mmCIF file of C-alpha atoms and ligand atoms in Angstrom:
data_model
loop_
_atom_site.group_PDB
_atom_site.id
_atom_site.type_symbol
_atom_site.label_atom_id
_atom_site.label_comp_id
_atom_site.label_asym_id
_atom_site.label_seq_id
_atom_site.Cartn_x
_atom_site.Cartn_y
_atom_site.Cartn_z
ATOM 1 C CA UNK A 52 -46.559 56.050 97.392
ATOM 2 C CA UNK A 53 -50.257 56.649 95.924
ATOM 3 C CA UNK A 54 -53.241 53.545 96.678
ATOM 4 C CA UNK A 55 -53.994 54.409 93.709
ATOM 5 C CA UNK A 56 -54.357 52.005 91.115
ATOM 6 C CA UNK A 57 -51.397 53.202 88.770
ATOM 7 C CA UNK A 58 -50.102 52.533 84.310
ATOM 8 C CA UNK A 59 -48.006 53.399 82.293
ATOM 9 C CA UNK A 60 -46.740 53.753 79.340
ATOM 10 C CA UNK A 61 -42.896 52.667 78.720
ATOM 11 C CA UNK A 62 -40.863 54.007 76.286
ATOM 12 C CA UNK A 63 -37.905 55.939 74.416
ATOM 13 C CA UNK A 64 -38.271 58.461 74.006
ATOM 14 C CA UNK A 65 -41.561 58.834 75.516
ATOM 15 C CA UNK A 66 -42.284 62.426 76.357
ATOM 16 C CA UNK A 67 -44.979 62.530 72.383
ATOM 17 C CA UNK A 68 -46.820 59.237 73.724
ATOM 18 C CA UNK A 69 -50.134 61.030 73.665
ATOM 19 C CA UNK A 70 -51.023 57.688 75.960
ATOM 20 C CA UNK A 71 -50.790 59.723 79.121
ATOM 21 C CA UNK A 72 -53.484 61.740 77.616
ATOM 22 C CA UNK A 73 -55.848 59.386 76.533
ATOM 23 C CA UNK A 74 -55.592 57.236 79.494
ATOM 24 C CA UNK A 75 -56.007 59.902 81.965
ATOM 25 C CA UNK A 76 -59.687 61.424 80.045
ATOM 26 C CA UNK A 77 -60.427 58.112 79.854
ATOM 27 C CA UNK A 78 -60.426 57.747 83.885
ATOM 28 C CA UNK A 79 -61.425 61.165 83.882
ATOM 29 C CA UNK A 80 -64.637 60.156 82.397
ATOM 30 C CA UNK A 81 -65.668 57.330 83.948
ATOM 31 C CA UNK A 82 -65.295 58.813 86.892
ATOM 32 C CA UNK A 83 -62.369 56.198 88.027
ATOM 33 C CA UNK A 84 -60.048 55.793 90.613
ATOM 34 C CA UNK A 85 -56.227 56.104 88.854
ATOM 35 C CA UNK A 86 -53.257 57.462 87.513
ATOM 36 C CA UNK A 87 -51.496 56.811 84.501
ATOM 37 C CA UNK A 88 -48.069 57.728 83.828
ATOM 38 C CA UNK A 89 -45.466 58.052 81.025
ATOM 39 C CA UNK A 90 -41.558 56.574 81.966
ATOM 40 C CA UNK A 91 -38.563 57.101 79.750
ATOM 41 C CA UNK A 92 -36.582 53.515 79.531
ATOM 42 C CA UNK A 93 -33.603 52.876 78.737
ATOM 43 C CA UNK A 94 -32.614 49.624 77.182
ATOM 44 C CA UNK A 95 -30.013 48.932 79.531
ATOM 45 C CA UNK A 96 -32.993 49.315 82.106
ATOM 46 C CA UNK A 97 -35.931 47.212 81.299
ATOM 47 C CA UNK A 98 -35.450 44.490 83.212
ATOM 48 C CA UNK A 99 -35.223 46.209 86.328
ATOM 49 C CA UNK A 100 -38.311 48.850 85.599
ATOM 50 C CA UNK A 101 -40.236 46.147 85.117
ATOM 51 C CA UNK A 102 -39.784 44.040 88.377
ATOM 52 C CA UNK A 103 -39.618 47.382 90.358
ATOM 53 C CA UNK A 104 -43.114 48.333 88.451
ATOM 54 C CA UNK A 105 -44.973 46.237 90.042
ATOM 55 C CA UNK A 106 -43.549 46.921 94.264
ATOM 56 C CA UNK A 107 -44.328 50.085 93.099
ATOM 57 C CA UNK A 108 -48.037 49.193 93.158
ATOM 58 C CA UNK A 109 -48.214 49.801 89.162
ATOM 59 C CA UNK A 110 -51.055 47.230 88.324
ATOM 60 C CA UNK A 111 -49.816 47.044 84.304
ATOM 61 C CA UNK A 112 -47.840 49.370 81.409
ATOM 62 C CA UNK A 113 -48.021 50.044 78.142
ATOM 63 C CA UNK A 114 -44.913 50.082 75.660
ATOM 64 C CA UNK A 115 -43.186 51.256 72.937
ATOM 65 C CA UNK A 116 -41.059 51.856 70.686
ATOM 66 C CA UNK A 117 -37.877 50.287 71.661
ATOM 67 C CA UNK A 118 -38.976 48.079 73.879
ATOM 68 C CA UNK A 119 -41.888 45.546 72.461
ATOM 69 C CA UNK A 120 -39.333 43.006 71.114
ATOM 70 C CA UNK A 121 -37.558 42.981 74.154
ATOM 71 C CA UNK A 122 -39.990 42.490 76.754
ATOM 72 C CA UNK A 123 -41.137 39.811 75.523
ATOM 73 C CA UNK A 124 -38.246 37.753 77.163
ATOM 74 C CA UNK A 125 -39.572 38.896 80.442
ATOM 75 C CA UNK A 126 -42.855 37.735 80.960
ATOM 76 C CA UNK A 127 -44.010 35.491 82.297
ATOM 77 C CA UNK A 128 -47.506 34.398 80.269
ATOM 78 C CA UNK A 129 -47.945 35.383 76.438
ATOM 79 C CA UNK A 130 -51.287 35.181 74.376
ATOM 80 C CA UNK A 131 -51.488 33.307 71.421
ATOM 81 C CA UNK A 132 -51.233 36.551 69.156
ATOM 82 C CA UNK A 133 -47.951 38.735 71.098
ATOM 83 C CA UNK A 134 -46.031 35.466 70.480
ATOM 84 C CA UNK A 135 -47.849 35.560 66.463
ATOM 85 C CA UNK A 136 -46.590 38.440 65.968
ATOM 86 C CA UNK A 137 -43.026 38.801 68.338
ATOM 87 C CA UNK A 138 -43.453 41.508 70.440
ATOM 88 C CA UNK A 139 -45.900 43.375 73.106
ATOM 89 C CA UNK A 140 -47.220 46.509 73.781
ATOM 90 C CA UNK A 141 -49.842 46.085 76.564
ATOM 91 C CA UNK A 142 -48.297 44.566 80.197
ATOM 92 C CA UNK A 143 -50.265 42.863 83.115
ATOM 93 C CA UNK A 144 -48.284 43.152 86.412
ATOM 94 C CA UNK A 145 -49.580 40.148 88.560
ATOM 95 C CA UNK A 146 -49.364 40.734 92.506
ATOM 96 C CA UNK A 147 -46.619 38.032 92.673
ATOM 97 C CA UNK A 148 -44.606 40.151 90.294
ATOM 98 C CA UNK A 149 -45.896 37.739 87.164
ATOM 99 C CA UNK A 150 -45.638 39.528 84.069
ATOM 100 C CA UNK A 151 -48.710 38.697 81.605
ATOM 101 C CA UNK A 152 -47.784 40.070 77.703
ATOM 102 C CA UNK A 153 -50.267 40.973 74.957
ATOM 103 C CA UNK A 154 -49.801 43.440 72.024
ATOM 104 C CA UNK A 155 -53.545 44.820 71.079
ATOM 105 C CA UNK A 156 -51.857 47.009 68.133
ATOM 106 C CA UNK A 157 -53.996 44.125 65.356
ATOM 107 C CA UNK A 158 -56.820 44.725 67.740
ATOM 108 C CA UNK A 159 -57.040 48.172 67.639
ATOM 109 C CA UNK A 160 -55.951 48.919 63.371
ATOM 110 C CA UNK A 161 -59.324 46.385 62.880
ATOM 111 C CA UNK A 162 -61.888 48.344 65.387
ATOM 112 C CA UNK A 163 -60.767 51.277 63.685
ATOM 113 C CA UNK A 164 -61.094 49.674 60.592
ATOM 114 C CA UNK A 165 -64.587 48.511 61.440
ATOM 115 C CA UNK A 166 -65.189 51.683 62.617
ATOM 116 C CA UNK A 167 -63.969 54.059 60.596
ATOM 117 C CA UNK A 168 -64.704 52.645 56.926
ATOM 118 C CA UNK A 169 -68.175 49.806 58.992
ATOM 119 C CA UNK A 170 -68.922 48.294 55.309
ATOM 120 C CA UNK A 171 -65.019 46.831 54.337
ATOM 121 C CA UNK A 172 -65.384 44.255 53.343
ATOM 122 C CA UNK A 173 -62.309 41.792 54.125
ATOM 123 C CA UNK A 174 -62.727 39.305 52.154
ATOM 124 C CA UNK A 175 -63.837 41.266 48.709
ATOM 125 C CA UNK A 176 -59.880 41.378 47.915
ATOM 126 C CA UNK A 177 -56.453 41.507 48.107
ATOM 127 C CA UNK A 178 -54.472 43.821 50.786
ATOM 128 C CA UNK A 179 -51.538 46.142 50.262
ATOM 129 C CA UNK A 180 -49.064 46.530 52.845
ATOM 130 C CA UNK A 181 -46.455 48.793 52.743
ATOM 131 C CA UNK A 182 -44.119 48.030 55.261
ATOM 132 C CA UNK A 183 -42.872 45.980 56.390
ATOM 133 C CA UNK A 184 -41.513 46.876 60.115
ATOM 134 C CA UNK A 185 -43.323 45.700 63.760
ATOM 135 C CA UNK A 186 -46.625 47.305 62.915
ATOM 136 C CA UNK A 187 -47.361 45.234 60.066
ATOM 137 C CA UNK A 188 -46.924 42.090 61.511
ATOM 138 C CA UNK A 189 -49.513 43.087 63.812
ATOM 139 C CA UNK A 190 -51.719 44.511 61.215
ATOM 140 C CA UNK A 191 -50.849 41.208 58.626
ATOM 141 C CA UNK A 192 -52.213 39.244 61.796
ATOM 142 C CA UNK A 193 -55.143 40.941 61.920
ATOM 143 C CA UNK A 194 -55.457 40.891 58.137
ATOM 144 C CA UNK A 195 -55.294 37.352 57.720
ATOM 145 C CA UNK A 196 -57.401 36.252 61.524
ATOM 146 C CA UNK A 197 -60.315 38.660 59.740
ATOM 147 C CA UNK A 198 -60.569 36.679 56.495
ATOM 148 C CA UNK A 199 -58.749 38.929 53.697
ATOM 149 C CA UNK A 200 -57.656 36.032 51.121
ATOM 150 C CA UNK A 201 -54.294 37.826 49.361
ATOM 151 C CA UNK A 202 -51.502 40.157 51.774
ATOM 152 C CA UNK A 203 -49.208 41.828 49.457
ATOM 153 C CA UNK A 204 -46.023 43.979 50.786
ATOM 154 C CA UNK A 205 -43.853 45.294 49.933
ATOM 155 C CA UNK A 206 -41.226 47.342 51.231
ATOM 156 C CA UNK A 207 -38.057 48.900 50.513
ATOM 157 C CA UNK A 208 -35.748 46.615 52.749
ATOM 158 C CA UNK A 209 -36.785 42.991 50.341
ATOM 159 C CA UNK A 210 -35.834 40.739 52.406
ATOM 160 C CA UNK A 211 -37.692 41.661 55.827
ATOM 161 C CA UNK A 212 -40.802 40.921 53.573
ATOM 162 C CA UNK A 213 -39.572 37.770 52.699
ATOM 163 C CA UNK A 214 -39.437 37.314 56.235
ATOM 164 C CA UNK A 215 -42.580 38.383 57.023
ATOM 165 C CA UNK A 216 -44.383 35.593 54.379
ATOM 166 C CA UNK A 217 -42.224 32.533 55.517
ATOM 167 C CA UNK A 218 -43.570 33.898 58.953
ATOM 168 C CA UNK A 219 -46.958 33.760 57.880
ATOM 169 C CA UNK A 220 -47.685 31.780 54.725
ATOM 170 C CA UNK A 221 -48.668 31.402 51.949
ATOM 171 C CA UNK A 222 -51.650 34.403 51.741
ATOM 172 C CA UNK A 223 -48.520 37.217 51.663
ATOM 173 C CA UNK A 224 -46.620 37.186 48.670
ATOM 174 C CA UNK A 225 -44.353 40.547 48.430
ATOM 175 C CA UNK A 226 -43.006 43.066 45.604
ATOM 176 C CA UNK A 227 -40.269 44.564 45.086
ATOM 177 C CA UNK A 228 -40.178 48.759 46.394
ATOM 178 C CA UNK A 229 -39.330 49.883 43.239
ATOM 179 C CA UNK A 230 -42.978 48.776 41.847
ATOM 180 C CA UNK A 231 -44.547 48.677 44.623
ATOM 181 C CA UNK A 232 -47.910 50.706 42.825
ATOM 182 C CA UNK A 233 -48.684 47.666 41.338
ATOM 183 C CA UNK A 234 -49.623 45.895 44.537
ATOM 184 C CA UNK A 235 -52.433 48.268 43.763
ATOM 185 C CA UNK A 236 -54.519 46.931 40.970
ATOM 186 C CA UNK A 237 -56.559 45.144 42.046
ATOM 187 C CA UNK A 238 -56.240 46.234 45.976
ATOM 188 C CA UNK A 239 -59.188 46.292 48.123
ATOM 189 C CA UNK A 240 -57.812 47.819 50.573
ATOM 190 C CA UNK A 241 -54.205 49.643 51.214
ATOM 191 C CA UNK A 242 -51.992 50.619 54.008
ATOM 192 C CA UNK A 243 -49.196 52.059 54.853
ATOM 193 C CA UNK A 244 -47.545 51.098 57.515
ATOM 194 C CA UNK A 245 -44.180 52.710 56.985
ATOM 195 C CA UNK A 246 -42.911 55.683 58.745
ATOM 196 C CA UNK A 247 -43.375 58.018 55.778
ATOM 197 C CA UNK A 248 -45.271 60.919 55.251
ATOM 198 C CA UNK A 249 -44.706 62.107 59.729
ATOM 199 C CA UNK A 250 -44.700 65.229 60.262
ATOM 200 C CA UNK A 251 -40.765 65.923 60.313
ATOM 201 C CA UNK A 252 -39.703 62.541 57.922
ATOM 202 C CA UNK A 253 -39.246 61.320 54.992
ATOM 203 C CA UNK A 254 -42.208 61.400 52.028
ATOM 204 C CA UNK A 255 -44.342 59.075 50.663
ATOM 205 C CA UNK A 256 -43.337 59.194 46.982
ATOM 206 C CA UNK A 257 -44.431 55.774 45.712
ATOM 207 C CA UNK A 258 -47.797 56.530 42.966
ATOM 208 C CA UNK A 259 -51.172 55.882 44.090
ATOM 209 C CA UNK A 260 -52.447 56.514 40.718
ATOM 210 C CA UNK A 261 -53.593 52.627 40.197
ATOM 211 C CA UNK A 262 -56.084 52.963 43.457
ATOM 212 C CA UNK A 263 -59.235 51.208 43.131
ATOM 213 C CA UNK A 264 -61.971 54.405 43.505
ATOM 214 C CA UNK A 265 -63.342 50.906 46.290
ATOM 215 C CA UNK A 266 -61.017 50.614 47.682
ATOM 216 C CA UNK A 267 -60.349 51.243 51.584
ATOM 217 C CA UNK A 268 -56.950 53.126 52.291
ATOM 218 C CA UNK A 269 -55.299 53.446 56.042
ATOM 219 C CA UNK A 270 -52.130 55.052 57.424
ATOM 220 C CA UNK A 271 -51.218 54.179 60.299
ATOM 221 C CA UNK A 272 -49.008 56.906 60.458
ATOM 222 C CA UNK A 273 -50.987 60.147 62.231
ATOM 223 C CA UNK A 274 -48.505 62.603 62.946
ATOM 224 C CA UNK A 275 -49.815 64.310 60.701
ATOM 225 C CA UNK A 276 -53.797 63.081 60.843
ATOM 226 C CA UNK A 277 -54.658 63.692 57.053
ATOM 227 C CA UNK A 278 -50.960 62.779 55.370
ATOM 228 C CA UNK A 279 -50.508 63.143 52.093
ATOM 229 C CA UNK A 280 -50.842 59.728 51.295
ATOM 230 C CA UNK A 281 -54.432 60.163 52.314
ATOM 231 C CA UNK A 282 -55.494 63.339 50.207
ATOM 232 C CA UNK A 283 -54.083 60.439 47.491
ATOM 233 C CA UNK A 284 -56.307 57.817 47.900
ATOM 234 C CA UNK A 285 -59.090 60.686 48.842
ATOM 235 C CA UNK A 286 -58.892 62.522 45.761
ATOM 236 C CA UNK A 287 -59.257 58.794 43.676
ATOM 237 C CA UNK A 288 -62.075 58.911 45.526
ATOM 238 C CA UNK A 289 -61.287 56.057 47.908
ATOM 239 C CA UNK A 290 -62.495 55.352 52.290
ATOM 240 C CA UNK A 291 -59.959 57.296 54.206
ATOM 241 C CA UNK A 292 -59.152 56.222 57.466
ATOM 242 C CA UNK A 293 -56.850 57.907 60.165
ATOM 243 C CA UNK A 294 -53.911 56.005 61.590
ATOM 244 C CA UNK A 295 -55.246 58.032 65.526
ATOM 245 C CA UNK A 296 -58.227 55.362 65.409
ATOM 246 C CA UNK A 297 -55.822 52.534 65.481
ATOM 247 C CA UNK A 298 -54.109 54.427 68.755
ATOM 248 C CA UNK A 299 -56.611 54.742 70.642
ATOM 249 C CA UNK A 300 -58.099 51.103 69.972
ATOM 250 C CA UNK A 301 -55.016 49.688 70.969
ATOM 251 C CA UNK A 302 -55.615 51.749 74.341
ATOM 252 C CA UNK A 303 -59.156 49.746 74.783
ATOM 253 C CA UNK A 304 -57.091 45.873 75.965
ATOM 254 C CA UNK A 305 -55.518 47.269 79.021
ATOM 255 C CA UNK A 306 -57.376 50.376 79.945
ATOM 256 C CA UNK A 307 -60.239 47.403 80.284
ATOM 257 C CA UNK A 308 -58.364 45.383 82.618
ATOM 258 C CA UNK A 309 -56.551 47.308 84.574
ATOM 259 C CA UNK A 310 -59.226 49.713 85.512
ATOM 260 C CA UNK A 311 -62.707 47.488 85.380
ATOM 261 C CA UNK A 312 -64.023 49.009 82.335
ATOM 262 C CA UNK A 313 -64.217 48.707 78.676
ATOM 263 C CA UNK A 314 -63.473 52.606 77.276
ATOM 264 C CA UNK A 315 -65.297 54.320 74.077
ATOM 265 C CA UNK A 316 -63.515 55.438 71.249
ATOM 266 C CA UNK A 317 -65.623 58.004 69.824
ATOM 267 C CA UNK A 318 -65.594 61.709 68.848
ATOM 268 C CA UNK A 319 -64.984 63.010 73.003
ATOM 269 C CA UNK A 320 -62.166 60.352 72.970
ATOM 270 C CA UNK A 321 -60.521 62.253 69.362
ATOM 271 C CA UNK A 322 -60.886 65.737 70.944
ATOM 272 C CA UNK A 323 -59.475 65.089 73.927
ATOM 273 C CA UNK A 324 -56.106 63.923 73.032
ATOM 274 C CA UNK A 325 -55.912 66.212 70.169
ATOM 275 C CA UNK A 326 -56.214 69.425 72.872
HETATM 276 P P1 NAP B 61 -39.987 49.713 61.881
HETATM 277 O O1 NAP B 61 -40.236 49.531 62.989
HETATM 278 O O2 NAP B 61 -39.179 51.156 62.661
HETATM 279 O O3 NAP B 61 -40.380 50.026 60.631
HETATM 280 C C1 NAP B 61 -40.831 51.128 59.646
HETATM 281 C C2 NAP B 61 -41.366 50.991 58.554
HETATM 282 O O4 NAP B 61 -41.375 51.964 57.713
HETATM 283 C C3 NAP B 61 -40.060 49.963 57.986
HETATM 284 O O5 NAP B 61 -41.031 49.005 56.772
HETATM 285 C C4 NAP B 61 -39.773 50.988 57.038
HETATM 286 O O6 NAP B 61 -38.545 50.112 56.112
HETATM 287 C C5 NAP B 61 -39.820 51.799 56.985
HETATM 288 N N1 NAP B 61 -39.099 52.817 55.744
HETATM 289 C C6 NAP B 61 -38.268 53.496 56.841
HETATM 290 N N2 NAP B 61 -37.991 54.794 56.459
HETATM 291 C C7 NAP B 61 -37.979 54.996 55.339
HETATM 292 C C8 NAP B 61 -37.660 55.081 53.735
HETATM 293 N N3 NAP B 61 -37.180 56.282 54.062
HETATM 294 N N4 NAP B 61 -38.144 54.662 51.910
HETATM 295 C C9 NAP B 61 -38.462 53.394 51.979
HETATM 296 N N5 NAP B 61 -39.482 52.814 53.649
HETATM 297 C C10 NAP B 61 -39.779 53.375 54.695
HETATM 298 O O7 NAP B 61 -41.636 50.587 62.750
HETATM 299 P P2 NAP B 61 -43.417 50.611 63.290
HETATM 300 O O8 NAP B 61 -43.081 50.492 64.732
HETATM 301 O O9 NAP B 61 -43.243 49.621 62.012
HETATM 302 O O10 NAP B 61 -44.084 51.999 63.256
HETATM 303 C C11 NAP B 61 -44.125 52.286 61.606
HETATM 304 C C12 NAP B 61 -44.466 53.496 61.436
HETATM 305 O O11 NAP B 61 -46.372 53.490 62.105
HETATM 306 C C13 NAP B 61 -44.367 54.592 62.443
HETATM 307 O O12 NAP B 61 -44.876 55.657 61.667
HETATM 308 C C14 NAP B 61 -45.252 54.593 63.694
HETATM 309 O O13 NAP B 61 -45.249 55.972 64.685
HETATM 310 C C15 NAP B 61 -46.684 54.049 63.103
HETATM 311 N N6 NAP B 61 -47.223 53.341 63.984
HETATM 312 C C16 NAP B 61 -48.032 53.669 64.319
HETATM 313 C C17 NAP B 61 -48.970 53.175 65.292
HETATM 314 C C18 NAP B 61 -50.753 53.686 66.146
HETATM 315 O O14 NAP B 61 -51.018 53.377 66.360
HETATM 316 N N7 NAP B 61 -50.717 54.024 64.732
HETATM 317 C C19 NAP B 61 -48.948 51.785 66.071
HETATM 318 C C20 NAP B 61 -47.431 51.086 65.437
HETATM 319 C C21 NAP B 61 -46.923 52.383 64.672
HETATM 320 P P3 NAP B 61 -36.692 48.812 55.937
HETATM 321 O O15 NAP B 61 -37.575 48.195 56.697
HETATM 322 O O16 NAP B 61 -36.774 49.138 54.740
HETATM 323 O O17 NAP B 61 -36.349 49.656 56.759
#
C-alpha cells in the first residue's frame, strides 16, 4: 500500500472519465504528493468499496454515473446543497472511516458560467432548461441561489420536470417538450442538460429560432466541445459556453479538501485534459 494521499473517481462505466487526467495534472502542476485513479464499481459492490477505500489510504472520491444518488445512503454527513439536490459527487473520508458527502456540480456549472461569460447577469431574466435529470437538479439549485428570477424547464418525460417544480417551488415553471422552443422567447440564460448532442447519441432537434441574441447559452455536454446546440446559438449571435469548464470546476472543491491546494481552472487545465 502506498503512503501517498489517494483519491479516485468511482462509477460504471469509468474508462471515459476525464477526472484522473484533471487531478493528476493538478497534482503535478502544484508539485503535490498524491495519486488519483479511476475505479470501476458496480452497484452491488458500492457499499463494500466505500468501506474499503479509507482502509486502503484513500482520503476521498468523486462519484459519477450511476452512483450519485445511491452513495447518499452511506454518508454520515451530507452538505445542505447535496441534500437539496438529492445526490453527491464528492466524498471525503474521515480518519475514523466516516463519509462526508457534497455535491459540487451546481458550483462547477456556476463557476464555469461566470468565468466564461463574465457579463452574464443572473437577475436579467428567466433561465430555460432542457432536461430534468440529475444534472438539471444541481443546476436549478445553483441558478436559484444566484438569484435567477424564473426557471422554465422542459423535459421529454414531463412528470420528471413536474417533480422538480414540486421540489423547488414557485420560481420553477414547466413547459411541454413539444413546445420547448417557446421557453426561449424571453430567456436570458439557456441550458441544455439533456444528453442530446453527445457523440454517438441522438441529435438535439428542438428549434432554437426563438433564441434572443442577448441570451447566454450553455451546453453541459462536452463531447464534442462545440455541440450543434452551441453552434446554432452562436449563429443567432448568443454568447456560448461549453460544458468542459463545468467538469473542471466541479473538481476544484474536492481537490482542495483532499490535497490542500485550491487549483486553478485555466486554458492550461483545459489543454491538459483534452490531450
Ligand atoms: P440523467 O439524469 O440520465 O438525465 C438525462 C436527461 O436527458 C433527461 O432529462 C432525459 O430525459 C434527457 N434525454 C435523454 N435522451 C433523450 C432524448 N432522446 N430526447 C429527449 N431527452 C432526452 O443524466 P444527467 O446526469 O442529468 O446528465 C445529462 C448529461 O449531462 C449527460 O450527457 C452528462 O454526460 C452531462 N453532464 C455533464 C457534466 C459536466 O460537468 N459538464 C456534469 C453532469 C452531467 P427523460 O427524463 O425524458 O429521459
